[in-house]
């Protein structure tokens, strides 16, 4: 399985942008980059995913490097509710490696 | 409306007494997953079903079993719970491709006494 590397923790201030990095140097051409987050005492929830182009949705933006070996999840204005563990995960677009396997993730702390 | 439902939210069981956790989904996804998550750790995949095909992770202990009687339901059976099996158990569903998102339940917190 292609692996991802994330910082263990990051800190931000409320209402400031947050850039959460992820390295995936062994990504294959058919791997989608997924981001999930887990708030305290809850199950993980989907944030965003992409293949090659940058993606935006109501929760966040995903910036994907041109060589696809890294990506950045962008929270445009962090709120206290965004404090969570953020996981960057690779999933194959088709074929047998569709399963969702978690790495260690980044613990995001948001200061008021 | 919750799409992946886990029952119960909290379960207390006795050491060595079999326990079953349940998960149901309304998404009609063909893949269902079970994860174990211990305190301050990432979720660890135990196994998953692709339709009725069971796929065990290599390091999942034999003490953990699963059943999927139909598309909507999946069960996690712990045959002889030990103190080390106390954890949050998460169920998730997805389609069998990475082009779509996965959905998670709220988890069942298992305590072994």
Tab-separated table of C-alpha atoms in Angstrom:
chain	number	residue	atom	x	y	z
A	1	UNK	CA	0.000	0.000	0.000
A	2	UNK	CA	1.242	3.484	-0.824
A	3	UNK	CA	2.014	5.306	2.417
A	4	UNK	CA	1.494	8.878	3.550
A	5	UNK	CA	3.520	11.006	5.938
A	6	UNK	CA	1.989	13.791	8.003
A	7	UNK	CA	3.249	15.960	10.868
A	8	UNK	CA	2.135	14.634	14.241
A	9	UNK	CA	0.598	17.919	15.303
A	10	UNK	CA	-0.084	21.469	14.196
A	11	UNK	CA	-1.466	24.527	15.892
A	12	UNK	CA	-3.520	27.383	14.535
A	13	UNK	CA	-5.420	30.409	15.726
A	14	UNK	CA	-9.121	30.807	15.247
A	15	UNK	CA	-10.203	32.482	12.001
A	16	UNK	CA	-6.774	32.026	10.430
A	17	UNK	CA	-6.073	29.714	7.479
A	18	UNK	CA	-4.542	26.321	8.154
A	19	UNK	CA	-2.409	24.353	5.720
A	20	UNK	CA	-2.083	20.667	6.594
A	21	UNK	CA	0.623	18.924	4.548
A	22	UNK	CA	0.829	15.314	3.428
A	23	UNK	CA	3.657	13.544	1.605
A	24	UNK	CA	2.937	10.525	-0.561
A	25	UNK	CA	6.038	10.009	-2.661
A	26	UNK	CA	5.101	6.440	-3.709
A	27	UNK	CA	1.641	7.376	-4.993
A	28	UNK	CA	0.529	5.514	-8.095
A	29	UNK	CA	-1.261	7.003	-11.048
A	30	UNK	CA	-4.639	5.612	-10.005
A	31	UNK	CA	-4.489	6.576	-6.313
A	32	UNK	CA	-6.964	9.161	-5.110
A	33	UNK	CA	-5.895	11.410	-2.244
A	34	UNK	CA	-8.521	11.391	0.499
A	35	UNK	CA	-8.739	13.455	3.662
A	36	UNK	CA	-10.806	12.502	6.676
A	37	UNK	CA	-10.987	14.066	10.088
A	38	UNK	CA	-11.967	12.734	13.471
A	39	UNK	CA	-13.377	15.001	16.110
A	40	UNK	CA	-13.041	13.923	19.747
A	41	UNK	CA	-15.244	10.945	20.640
A	42	UNK	CA	-16.694	10.689	17.121
A	43	UNK	CA	-16.192	8.502	14.091
A	44	UNK	CA	-14.063	9.848	11.238
A	45	UNK	CA	-15.792	12.009	8.669
A	46	UNK	CA	-14.960	12.648	5.043
A	47	UNK	CA	-13.464	16.028	4.194
A	48	UNK	CA	-12.376	16.011	0.561
A	49	UNK	CA	-10.641	13.964	-2.103
A	50	UNK	CA	-8.928	14.490	-5.446
A	51	UNK	CA	-6.795	12.889	-8.129
A	52	UNK	CA	-4.746	15.515	-9.939
A	53	UNK	CA	-6.518	18.855	-9.944
A	54	UNK	CA	-7.104	21.061	-6.940
A	55	UNK	CA	-10.510	20.583	-5.361
A	56	UNK	CA	-12.801	22.822	-3.343
A	57	UNK	CA	-15.874	22.030	-1.286
A	58	UNK	CA	-17.791	23.644	1.546
A	59	UNK	CA	-15.424	22.269	4.161
A	60	UNK	CA	-11.971	22.757	2.674
A	61	UNK	CA	-9.703	22.943	-0.346
A	62	UNK	CA	-7.227	20.339	-1.516
A	63	UNK	CA	-4.088	21.474	-3.289
A	64	UNK	CA	-2.236	18.693	-5.120
A	65	UNK	CA	1.360	19.114	-6.245
A	66	UNK	CA	2.016	18.807	-9.953
A	67	UNK	CA	4.034	15.584	-9.453
A	68	UNK	CA	1.333	14.334	-7.024
A	69	UNK	CA	3.930	13.403	-4.436
A	70	UNK	CA	2.457	15.777	-1.889
A	71	UNK	CA	-0.792	17.533	-1.127
A	72	UNK	CA	-2.112	20.154	1.261
A	73	UNK	CA	-5.477	20.370	2.938
A	74	UNK	CA	-6.487	23.986	3.387
A	75	UNK	CA	-8.985	25.178	5.958
A	76	UNK	CA	-9.627	28.758	4.951
A	77	UNK	CA	-10.741	30.046	8.355
A	78	UNK	CA	-10.175	27.709	11.238
A	79	UNK	CA	-12.817	27.517	13.934
A	80	UNK	CA	-12.726	25.789	17.290
A	81	UNK	CA	-14.921	23.073	15.765
A	82	UNK	CA	-12.101	22.231	13.345
A	83	UNK	CA	-9.915	20.918	16.175
A	84	UNK	CA	-9.514	17.253	15.232
A	85	UNK	CA	-7.130	14.627	13.925
A	86	UNK	CA	-6.778	14.921	10.155
A	87	UNK	CA	-5.891	11.843	8.131
A	88	UNK	CA	-4.487	11.809	4.605
A	89	UNK	CA	-5.208	8.471	2.901
A	90	UNK	CA	-4.571	7.054	-0.553
A	91	UNK	CA	-7.239	4.906	-2.194
A	92	UNK	CA	-6.990	3.283	-5.575
A	93	UNK	CA	-9.573	4.496	-8.055
A	94	UNK	CA	-10.351	0.990	-9.240
A	95	UNK	CA	-9.085	-2.540	-8.848
A	96	UNK	CA	-8.507	-4.368	-5.610
A	97	UNK	CA	-6.860	-1.746	-3.406
A	98	UNK	CA	-9.927	0.331	-2.576
A	99	UNK	CA	-9.788	-0.237	1.161
A	100	UNK	CA	-9.355	2.635	3.596
A	101	UNK	CA	-6.233	2.323	5.758
A	102	UNK	CA	-5.305	5.037	8.240
A	103	UNK	CA	-1.872	6.429	9.021
A	104	UNK	CA	-1.123	8.367	12.192
A	105	UNK	CA	-2.677	11.664	11.108
A	106	UNK	CA	-2.131	15.249	12.264
A	107	UNK	CA	-3.648	16.524	15.484
A	108	UNK	CA	-4.827	20.065	14.816
A	109	UNK	CA	-5.214	22.368	17.793
A	110	UNK	CA	-7.116	25.620	17.253
A	111	UNK	CA	-6.507	28.400	19.737
A	112	UNK	CA	-9.235	30.947	20.471
B	1	UNK	CA	-30.109	11.255	9.000
B	2	UNK	CA	-27.469	8.793	10.096
B	3	UNK	CA	-26.444	6.513	7.232
B	4	UNK	CA	-24.148	4.172	9.165
B	5	UNK	CA	-25.561	3.203	12.525
B	6	UNK	CA	-23.694	1.338	15.211
B	7	UNK	CA	-25.361	-0.221	18.199
B	8	UNK	CA	-24.871	0.057	21.021
B	9	UNK	CA	-22.806	3.235	21.517
B	10	UNK	CA	-21.392	1.842	24.740
B	11	UNK	CA	-20.968	-1.824	25.617
B	12	UNK	CA	-19.641	-3.342	28.811
B	13	UNK	CA	-18.737	-7.004	28.737
B	14	UNK	CA	-17.078	-9.427	31.089
B	15	UNK	CA	-13.636	-10.832	30.520
B	16	UNK	CA	-13.982	-13.932	28.358
B	17	UNK	CA	-17.708	-13.476	27.647
B	18	UNK	CA	-18.561	-13.361	23.916
B	19	UNK	CA	-19.853	-10.032	22.686
B	20	UNK	CA	-21.362	-8.881	19.390
B	21	UNK	CA	-21.338	-5.372	17.998
B	22	UNK	CA	-23.646	-4.414	15.163
B	23	UNK	CA	-23.548	-2.027	12.248
B	24	UNK	CA	-26.203	-1.161	9.697
B	25	UNK	CA	-26.170	1.070	6.644
B	26	UNK	CA	-28.740	2.713	4.406
B	27	UNK	CA	-26.306	3.527	1.584
B	28	UNK	CA	-26.374	0.155	-0.181
B	29	UNK	CA	-22.584	0.165	-0.326
B	30	UNK	CA	-20.925	-3.085	-1.268
B	31	UNK	CA	-17.984	-2.673	1.120
B	32	UNK	CA	-18.223	-2.655	4.921
B	33	UNK	CA	-15.245	-2.258	7.241
B	34	UNK	CA	-14.525	-2.843	10.919
B	35	UNK	CA	-11.829	-0.882	12.712
B	36	UNK	CA	-10.417	-1.001	16.211
B	37	UNK	CA	-9.260	2.294	17.708
B	38	UNK	CA	-7.444	2.486	21.004
B	39	UNK	CA	-6.847	5.670	22.921
B	40	UNK	CA	-4.714	8.252	21.054
B	41	UNK	CA	-4.162	5.871	18.143
B	42	UNK	CA	-5.379	5.835	14.568
B	43	UNK	CA	-8.141	3.421	13.569
B	44	UNK	CA	-6.724	-0.007	12.755
B	45	UNK	CA	-8.459	-2.015	10.050
B	46	UNK	CA	-9.495	-5.461	11.317
B	47	UNK	CA	-11.274	-6.753	8.196
B	48	UNK	CA	-13.708	-5.790	5.518
B	49	UNK	CA	-16.403	-7.321	3.353
B	50	UNK	CA	-16.704	-6.839	-0.365
B	51	UNK	CA	-20.274	-7.995	-0.849
B	52	UNK	CA	-20.176	-11.387	0.882
B	53	UNK	CA	-16.443	-11.871	0.441
B	54	UNK	CA	-14.622	-11.601	3.755
B	55	UNK	CA	-11.152	-10.025	3.743
B	56	UNK	CA	-9.141	-10.391	6.913
B	57	UNK	CA	-6.106	-8.254	7.710
B	58	UNK	CA	-3.022	-10.374	8.309
B	59	UNK	CA	-2.518	-9.225	11.895
B	60	UNK	CA	-6.129	-9.461	13.087
B	61	UNK	CA	-6.348	-11.945	15.978
B	62	UNK	CA	-8.535	-15.031	15.562
B	63	UNK	CA	-10.559	-13.810	18.530
B	64	UNK	CA	-12.258	-11.376	16.157
B	65	UNK	CA	-14.838	-12.667	13.696
B	66	UNK	CA	-17.413	-11.022	11.501
B	67	UNK	CA	-20.679	-11.795	9.776
B	68	UNK	CA	-22.515	-10.018	7.010
B	69	UNK	CA	-25.941	-11.622	6.539
B	70	UNK	CA	-27.072	-9.073	3.954
B	71	UNK	CA	-25.977	-5.801	2.327
B	72	UNK	CA	-27.299	-3.649	5.149
B	73	UNK	CA	-25.949	-5.368	8.235
B	74	UNK	CA	-22.542	-6.383	9.497
B	75	UNK	CA	-21.582	-7.795	12.900
B	76	UNK	CA	-18.330	-7.939	14.822
B	77	UNK	CA	-18.009	-10.913	17.165
B	78	UNK	CA	-15.349	-11.010	19.836
B	79	UNK	CA	-15.236	-14.600	21.017
B	80	UNK	CA	-13.338	-14.187	24.280
B	81	UNK	CA	-12.733	-10.529	25.088
B	82	UNK	CA	-9.600	-9.711	26.995
B	83	UNK	CA	-8.726	-6.496	28.778
B	84	UNK	CA	-6.622	-5.526	25.780
B	85	UNK	CA	-9.680	-5.566	23.538
B	86	UNK	CA	-11.188	-2.548	25.260
B	87	UNK	CA	-11.371	0.078	22.542
B	88	UNK	CA	-13.619	2.039	20.228
B	89	UNK	CA	-14.886	-0.113	17.355
B	90	UNK	CA	-15.758	1.719	14.179
B	91	UNK	CA	-17.813	0.529	11.256
B	92	UNK	CA	-17.542	2.149	7.834
B	93	UNK	CA	-18.965	1.648	4.369
B	94	UNK	CA	-17.862	2.592	0.889
B	95	UNK	CA	-18.100	1.648	-2.727
B	96	UNK	CA	-15.286	-0.507	-4.052
B	97	UNK	CA	-13.363	2.330	-5.583
B	98	UNK	CA	-11.441	5.318	-4.347
B	99	UNK	CA	-13.385	7.770	-6.454
B	100	UNK	CA	-16.045	8.128	-3.765
B	101	UNK	CA	-16.083	8.807	-0.061
B	102	UNK	CA	-16.412	6.402	2.833
B	103	UNK	CA	-18.935	6.848	5.615
B	104	UNK	CA	-18.366	6.019	9.267
B	105	UNK	CA	-20.600	5.209	12.178
B	106	UNK	CA	-20.221	6.892	15.539
B	107	UNK	CA	-18.505	3.865	16.986
B	108	UNK	CA	-19.118	1.503	19.887
B	109	UNK	CA	-17.001	2.015	22.986
B	110	UNK	CA	-16.258	-1.431	24.430
B	111	UNK	CA	-15.258	-1.823	28.063
B	112	UNK	CA	-14.067	-5.193	29.365
B	113	UNK	CA	-14.397	-5.812	33.098
